[in-house]
Coordinates of C-alpha atoms in Angstrom, one line a residue:
X9 CA 159.3 97.1 154.2
X10 CA 161.4 95.3 151.6
X11 CA 161.6 92.3 154.0
X12 CA 157.9 92.1 154.4
X13 CA 157.4 92.0 150.6
X14 CA 160.1 89.4 150.2
X15 CA 158.5 87.2 152.9
X16 CA 155.1 87.5 151.2
X17 CA 156.5 86.5 147.8
X18 CA 158.3 83.5 149.3
X19 CA 155.0 82.3 150.9
X20 CA 153.1 82.6 147.6
X21 CA 155.8 80.5 145.9
X22 CA 155.8 77.8 148.6
X23 CA 151.9 77.7 148.5
X24 CA 151.8 77.3 144.7
X25 CA 154.3 74.4 144.8
X26 CA 152.1 72.6 147.4
X27 CA 149.0 73.2 145.2
X28 CA 150.7 71.7 142.2
X29 CA 151.9 68.7 144.2
X30 CA 148.5 67.8 145.6
X31 CA 146.8 68.4 142.2
X32 CA 149.1 65.8 140.7
X33 CA 148.3 63.3 143.5
X34 CA 144.5 64.0 143.4
X35 CA 143.3 63.0 139.8
X36 CA 139.9 64.2 138.6
X37 CA 136.9 62.4 139.9
X38 CA 136.2 60.6 136.7
X39 CA 139.4 58.6 137.2
X40 CA 138.6 57.7 140.8
X41 CA 135.1 56.5 140.0
X42 CA 135.8 54.5 136.8
X43 CA 135.8 50.9 138.0
X44 CA 137.3 49.5 134.7
X45 CA 140.7 51.2 135.3
X46 CA 143.4 49.0 136.9
X47 CA 146.2 50.4 139.1
X48 CA 148.7 49.1 136.5
X49 CA 147.1 51.2 133.8
X50 CA 147.2 54.3 136.1
X51 CA 150.8 53.7 137.1
X52 CA 151.8 53.4 133.4
X53 CA 149.9 56.5 132.5
X54 CA 151.6 58.5 135.3
X55 CA 155.1 57.3 134.3
X56 CA 154.5 58.3 130.7
X57 CA 153.4 61.8 131.6
X58 CA 155.7 62.4 134.6
X59 CA 156.4 66.1 134.9
X60 CA 153.2 67.3 133.3
X61 CA 150.4 67.2 135.8
X62 CA 147.9 69.1 133.6
X63 CA 148.1 66.9 130.4
X64 CA 148.2 63.5 132.3
X65 CA 144.6 63.4 133.4
X66 CA 143.3 64.4 129.9
X67 CA 145.2 61.6 128.2
X68 CA 144.1 59.1 130.9
X69 CA 140.5 59.9 130.2
X70 CA 140.9 59.4 126.5
X71 CA 142.6 56.1 127.0
X72 CA 139.9 55.0 129.4
X73 CA 137.2 55.6 126.7
X74 CA 139.2 53.6 124.2
X75 CA 139.7 50.8 126.6
X76 CA 136.0 50.7 127.4
X77 CA 135.1 50.4 123.7
X78 CA 137.6 47.7 123.1
X79 CA 136.4 45.7 126.1
X80 CA 132.8 45.9 124.9
X81 CA 133.8 44.6 121.5
X82 CA 135.7 41.8 123.0
X83 CA 132.7 40.8 125.1
X84 CA 130.0 40.8 122.4
X85 CA 131.8 40.6 119.0
X86 CA 132.9 37.0 119.2
X87 CA 129.3 35.8 119.9
X88 CA 128.0 37.8 116.9
X89 CA 130.7 37.1 114.4
X90 CA 131.0 33.4 115.1
X91 CA 127.5 32.6 113.9
X92 CA 127.7 35.0 111.0
X93 CA 131.0 33.7 109.9
X94 CA 130.0 30.1 110.0
X95 CA 126.9 30.8 107.8
X96 CA 128.7 33.0 105.3
X97 CA 131.8 30.8 105.0
X98 CA 129.8 27.7 103.9
X99 CA 129.8 26.0 107.4
X100 CA 126.1 25.7 107.8
X101 CA 126.2 22.5 109.8
X102 CA 128.7 24.0 112.2
X103 CA 126.4 27.0 112.6
X104 CA 123.5 24.6 113.4
X105 CA 125.7 22.9 116.1
X106 CA 126.2 26.4 117.7
X107 CA 122.4 27.0 117.3
X108 CA 121.6 23.8 119.2
X109 CA 123.8 24.8 122.2
X110 CA 122.4 28.3 122.4
X111 CA 120.1 29.7 125.1
X112 CA 116.5 30.6 124.2
X113 CA 117.3 34.3 124.1
X114 CA 120.2 33.7 121.8
X115 CA 118.1 31.4 119.6
X116 CA 115.6 34.3 119.0
X117 CA 118.5 36.3 117.7
X118 CA 119.8 33.4 115.6
X119 CA 116.3 33.0 114.0
X120 CA 116.2 36.6 112.8
X121 CA 119.8 36.1 111.5
X122 CA 118.8 32.9 109.6
X123 CA 115.7 34.6 108.1
X124 CA 117.9 37.2 106.5
X125 CA 120.4 34.6 105.4
X126 CA 117.9 32.3 103.7
X127 CA 116.2 35.2 101.9
X128 CA 119.6 36.3 100.5
X129 CA 120.7 32.8 99.6
X130 CA 117.3 32.1 97.9
X131 CA 118.1 34.8 95.3
X132 CA 121.2 33.1 94.1
X133 CA 120.9 29.3 94.9
X134 CA 117.5 27.9 95.6
X135 CA 118.6 24.3 95.7
X136 CA 121.2 25.0 98.4
X137 CA 118.6 27.1 100.3
X138 CA 116.2 24.2 100.3
X139 CA 118.8 21.7 101.5
X140 CA 119.8 24.0 104.4
X141 CA 116.2 24.9 105.3
X142 CA 115.4 21.2 105.5
X143 CA 118.4 20.7 107.8
X144 CA 117.4 23.6 110.0
X145 CA 113.7 22.6 110.2
X146 CA 114.8 19.2 111.4
X147 CA 116.6 20.9 114.3
X148 CA 113.9 23.6 115.0
X149 CA 110.5 22.3 113.8
X150 CA 108.7 24.9 116.0
X151 CA 109.9 27.8 113.8
X152 CA 106.9 27.8 111.4
X153 CA 108.2 30.8 109.6
X154 CA 111.0 28.7 108.1
X155 CA 108.5 26.1 106.8
X156 CA 106.3 28.7 105.3
X157 CA 109.3 30.2 103.5
X158 CA 110.2 26.7 102.3
X159 CA 106.7 26.3 100.8
X160 CA 107.1 29.6 99.0
X161 CA 110.4 28.5 97.4
X162 CA 108.7 25.2 96.2
X163 CA 105.9 27.3 94.8
X164 CA 108.3 29.5 92.9
X165 CA 110.0 26.4 91.4
X166 CA 106.5 25.0 90.5
X167 CA 107.1 22.0 92.8
X168 CA 103.5 22.3 93.9
X169 CA 103.3 18.9 95.5
X170 CA 106.2 19.6 97.9
X171 CA 104.8 23.1 98.6
X172 CA 101.4 21.7 99.5
X173 CA 102.9 18.8 101.6
X174 CA 104.9 21.4 103.6
X175 CA 101.9 23.6 104.2
X176 CA 99.8 20.6 105.3
X177 CA 102.4 19.7 107.8
X178 CA 102.6 23.2 109.0
X179 CA 98.8 23.5 109.5
X180 CA 98.7 20.2 111.3
X181 CA 101.5 21.3 113.6
X182 CA 99.3 24.2 115.0
X183 CA 102.1 26.8 114.9
X184 CA 101.8 30.4 116.0
X185 CA 101.3 31.5 112.4
X186 CA 97.7 32.7 111.8
X187 CA 95.5 30.0 110.1
X188 CA 94.2 32.5 107.6
X189 CA 97.7 33.0 106.2
X190 CA 98.3 29.2 106.0
X191 CA 95.0 28.4 104.4
X192 CA 95.4 31.2 101.8
X193 CA 98.9 29.9 100.9
X194 CA 97.5 26.4 100.6
X195 CA 94.6 27.3 98.4
X196 CA 96.6 29.6 96.2
X197 CA 99.2 26.8 95.6
X198 CA 96.6 24.2 95.1
X199 CA 94.9 26.2 92.4
X200 CA 98.2 26.5 90.5
X201 CA 98.7 22.8 90.9
X202 CA 95.2 21.9 89.7
X203 CA 95.6 24.2 86.7
X204 CA 98.9 22.6 85.8
X205 CA 97.4 19.1 86.0
X206 CA 94.5 20.1 83.8
X207 CA 96.8 21.7 81.3
X208 CA 98.9 18.6 81.0
X209 CA 95.8 16.3 80.9
X210 CA 97.0 14.5 84.0
X211 CA 93.5 13.7 85.1
X212 CA 94.4 10.6 87.1
X213 CA 96.9 12.5 89.2
X214 CA 94.4 15.4 89.6
X215 CA 91.7 13.1 90.9
X216 CA 94.1 11.3 93.3
X217 CA 95.5 14.6 94.6
X218 CA 92.0 16.0 95.3
X219 CA 90.8 12.8 97.0
X220 CA 93.9 12.7 99.2
X221 CA 93.4 16.3 100.3
X222 CA 89.8 15.6 101.2
X223 CA 90.8 12.6 103.3
X224 CA 93.3 14.8 105.2
X225 CA 90.4 17.1 106.1
X226 CA 92.4 20.3 105.6
X227 CA 90.2 22.9 103.9
X228 CA 88.2 20.0 102.6
X229 CA 85.3 22.0 101.3
X230 CA 87.6 23.7 98.7
X231 CA 89.0 20.4 97.5
X232 CA 85.5 18.7 97.5
X233 CA 84.1 21.5 95.3
X234 CA 87.2 21.2 93.0
X235 CA 86.7 17.5 92.7
X236 CA 83.0 17.9 91.9
X237 CA 83.9 20.4 89.2
X238 CA 86.4 17.9 87.8
X239 CA 83.7 15.2 87.6
X240 CA 81.3 17.6 86.0
X241 CA 83.9 18.3 83.3
X242 CA 84.3 14.5 82.9
X243 CA 80.5 14.2 82.7
X244 CA 80.4 12.0 85.8
X245 CA 77.3 13.8 87.1
X246 CA 76.3 11.2 89.7
X247 CA 79.7 11.3 91.4
X248 CA 79.7 15.1 91.2
X249 CA 76.2 15.3 92.8
X250 CA 77.2 13.1 95.7
X251 CA 80.2 15.4 96.4
X252 CA 78.2 18.6 96.1
X253 CA 75.6 17.3 98.5
X254 CA 78.3 16.9 101.2
X255 CA 79.1 20.7 101.1
X256 CA 75.6 22.0 100.2
X257 CA 75.3 23.8 103.5
X258 CA 79.0 24.8 103.9
X259 CA 79.5 28.4 105.0
X260 CA 82.0 29.1 102.3
X261 CA 81.2 26.8 99.4
X262 CA 77.5 26.0 100.0
X263 CA 76.0 28.5 97.6
X264 CA 78.5 27.6 94.9
X265 CA 77.6 23.9 95.4
X266 CA 73.9 24.6 95.1
X267 CA 74.4 26.5 91.9
X268 CA 76.4 23.7 90.4
X269 CA 73.8 21.2 91.5
X270 CA 71.2 23.2 89.7
X271 CA 73.3 23.3 86.6
X272 CA 73.6 19.5 86.7
X273 CA 69.9 19.0 87.1
X274 CA 69.1 21.2 84.1
X275 CA 71.8 19.6 82.0
X276 CA 70.3 17.2 79.5
X277 CA 73.6 15.2 79.4
X278 CA 72.7 14.1 82.9
X279 CA 71.2 11.0 81.2
X280 CA 74.5 9.4 80.5
X281 CA 75.0 6.8 77.9
X282 CA 78.1 5.6 79.8
X283 CA 78.1 5.1 83.6
X284 CA 81.8 5.4 84.1
X285 CA 84.4 7.8 82.7
X286 CA 87.9 7.0 83.7
X287 CA 90.9 9.3 83.1
X288 CA 93.8 8.0 81.0
X289 CA 97.4 9.0 80.5
X290 CA 98.9 9.3 77.1
X291 CA 102.2 7.6 76.6
X292 CA 103.3 8.3 73.0
X293 CA 100.6 6.7 70.8
X294 CA 99.3 4.5 73.6
X295 CA 97.2 5.2 76.7
X296 CA 97.7 3.9 80.3
X297 CA 95.3 3.5 83.2
X298 CA 95.8 2.9 86.9
X299 CA 94.4 -0.3 88.4
X300 CA 94.7 -2.2 91.7
X301 CA 95.1 -6.0 91.9
X302 CA 94.7 -7.4 95.4
X303 CA 95.6 -4.0 96.9
X304 CA 98.7 -3.7 94.7
X305 CA 98.6 -0.5 92.5
X306 CA 99.7 -1.0 88.9
X307 CA 99.8 0.9 85.6
X308 CA 98.6 -0.9 82.5
X309 CA 98.6 -0.1 78.8
X310 CA 95.2 -0.4 77.0
X311 CA 95.5 -3.2 74.5
X312 CA 92.2 -4.4 73.0
X313 CA 94.2 -6.8 70.9
X314 CA 95.3 -8.9 73.9
X315 CA 92.9 -11.7 74.8
X316 CA 93.9 -11.7 78.4
X317 CA 95.2 -9.0 80.7
X318 CA 99.0 -9.5 81.0
X319 CA 101.1 -8.4 84.0
X320 CA 104.8 -8.4 84.8
X321 CA 105.4 -11.3 87.1
X322 CA 107.8 -9.3 89.3
X323 CA 105.1 -6.6 90.1
X324 CA 102.3 -9.0 91.2
X325 CA 101.4 -9.8 94.8
X326 CA 101.9 -13.3 96.2
X327 CA 98.2 -13.6 97.0
X328 CA 97.3 -14.6 93.5
X329 CA 96.1 -18.2 92.9
X330 CA 97.9 -20.2 90.3
X331 CA 95.7 -21.9 87.7
X332 CA 98.1 -23.0 85.0
X333 CA 101.9 -22.6 85.2
X334 CA 102.6 -23.2 81.5
X335 CA 100.4 -21.5 78.8
X336 CA 101.3 -20.0 75.5
X337 CA 100.7 -16.3 74.9
X338 CA 101.0 -14.5 71.6
X339 CA 102.7 -11.1 71.7
X340 CA 104.1 -8.7 69.1
X341 CA 107.5 -10.4 69.6
X342 CA 106.2 -13.9 69.1
X343 CA 104.8 -16.6 71.3
X344 CA 106.0 -16.8 74.9
X345 CA 105.4 -19.1 77.9
X346 CA 103.4 -17.6 80.8
X347 CA 101.4 -18.5 83.9
X348 CA 97.6 -18.2 84.3
X349 CA 96.5 -16.8 87.7
X350 CA 93.4 -15.6 89.5
X351 CA 93.2 -12.3 91.4
X352 CA 90.7 -12.0 94.2
X353 CA 89.9 -8.4 93.2
X354 CA 90.6 -6.2 90.2
X355 CA 89.8 -2.5 90.6
X356 CA 89.7 0.2 88.0
X357 CA 88.3 3.6 89.3
X358 CA 84.9 2.8 90.8
X359 CA 84.7 -0.6 89.1
X360 CA 85.6 -3.6 91.2
X361 CA 85.7 -7.1 89.7
X362 CA 86.1 -10.4 91.6
X363 CA 88.0 -13.5 90.5
X364 CA 89.7 -11.8 87.6
X365 CA 92.0 -13.9 85.4
X366 CA 95.4 -12.6 84.3
X367 CA 98.5 -14.0 82.7
X368 CA 102.0 -13.3 84.1
X369 CA 105.5 -13.4 82.6
X370 CA 108.4 -11.1 82.2
X371 CA 107.4 -7.7 80.9
X372 CA 109.7 -4.7 80.1
X373 CA 107.9 -1.5 79.1
X374 CA 108.7 2.0 80.3
X375 CA 105.9 3.6 82.3
X376 CA 103.7 0.4 82.4
X377 CA 103.5 -2.8 84.3
X378 CA 101.5 -4.8 81.8
X379 CA 98.5 -4.8 79.4
X380 CA 94.8 -4.4 80.0
X381 CA 93.3 -7.0 77.7
X382 CA 89.9 -7.9 76.3
X383 CA 88.9 -10.1 79.2
X384 CA 88.3 -6.8 80.9
X385 CA 86.8 -4.8 78.0
X386 CA 84.4 -7.6 77.0
X387 CA 82.5 -7.1 80.2
X388 CA 81.6 -3.5 79.2
X389 CA 80.3 -1.3 76.4
X390 CA 83.3 1.1 76.0
X391 CA 84.6 4.0 74.1
X392 CA 88.0 5.8 74.2
X393 CA 88.0 9.5 73.7
X394 CA 91.6 10.2 72.6
X395 CA 91.2 13.9 72.5
X396 CA 90.1 14.2 76.2
X397 CA 92.1 11.0 77.3
X398 CA 89.0 9.4 78.7
X399 CA 87.8 5.8 78.8
X400 CA 83.9 5.5 78.8
X401 CA 82.4 2.3 80.2
X402 CA 79.0 0.9 80.9
X403 CA 78.2 -2.7 82.0
X404 CA 76.6 -4.8 79.4
X405 CA 73.0 -5.7 80.0

């Protein structure tokens, strides 16, 4: 009986040893199925845990998870951090070089990254943001969001001309941005610019801006109505009426145009004493006006004491005809030698004169290219409204 018990115990002991041996050889299924584990790693893990078949598989599983995380970071982290690090370490041009080499999918990711970057930079350094935005837009002009953001920065800085120019280009480019958003931004910015020009009495710049916008035919009904209102304020009712007639049946501004036309008709000042009202710019105690001589734009000081209109010889076009190359002209500094020439055309506002005589010599005056003299004024009945910076003119009978 004792021998039977002894044999049974020996069999159990031998069987347990075989079980432990095969358990060590046959690791859990998670180890066999994980394709990221190399044989080198398994061999290293077994050697480190030799003699402990229960602990070895658990440690192996933990190391596998760590290895998988490290591998994922090595695959994706360099792509992400390289673009970020270039931007945030002042290497914007290098970031743009990486941008140009990227795939379309990667560019979409970079665009969202740049949007966040520009918004953050704008809060601390707008000039730097503008420079980098311009560099980026040159590389990717199809990203209309960046141009729209640039126009907003210009608007915040009260650089309205640049903001409007950017919006005009964006509208003409037919980007994916909704037209209502762009037109609203354009009109809001234009209103601010118009108000600023009125406040500073920069009437010539205001008229030129509105006329330029109308020629570009971008939301022209708004700018046409604004220009008509400007001419009404200047009492140029005939010009205002012509403009309002153009938009009398416009869906958006037609009713407002009709109302303003009715106001003009009822206004007794419609019977003007002066046919022309030209905006002036005040330069200290003097006034300047913009003229065009043979298609060359110039700015002249009003000088009713000068007999002839006087122009800086370096600013004149070569098309002028020489009449006399040595005449004497009296100036505040004394008598000087000058040339007498003939211009084919001399234009001031809506007034255009032919075969207009001028004198030319050296002229140094800040913000002016010469003097508008009496040989112009004597052709008209004129009045200067210094408070409103206006020149009133009517041709003499």
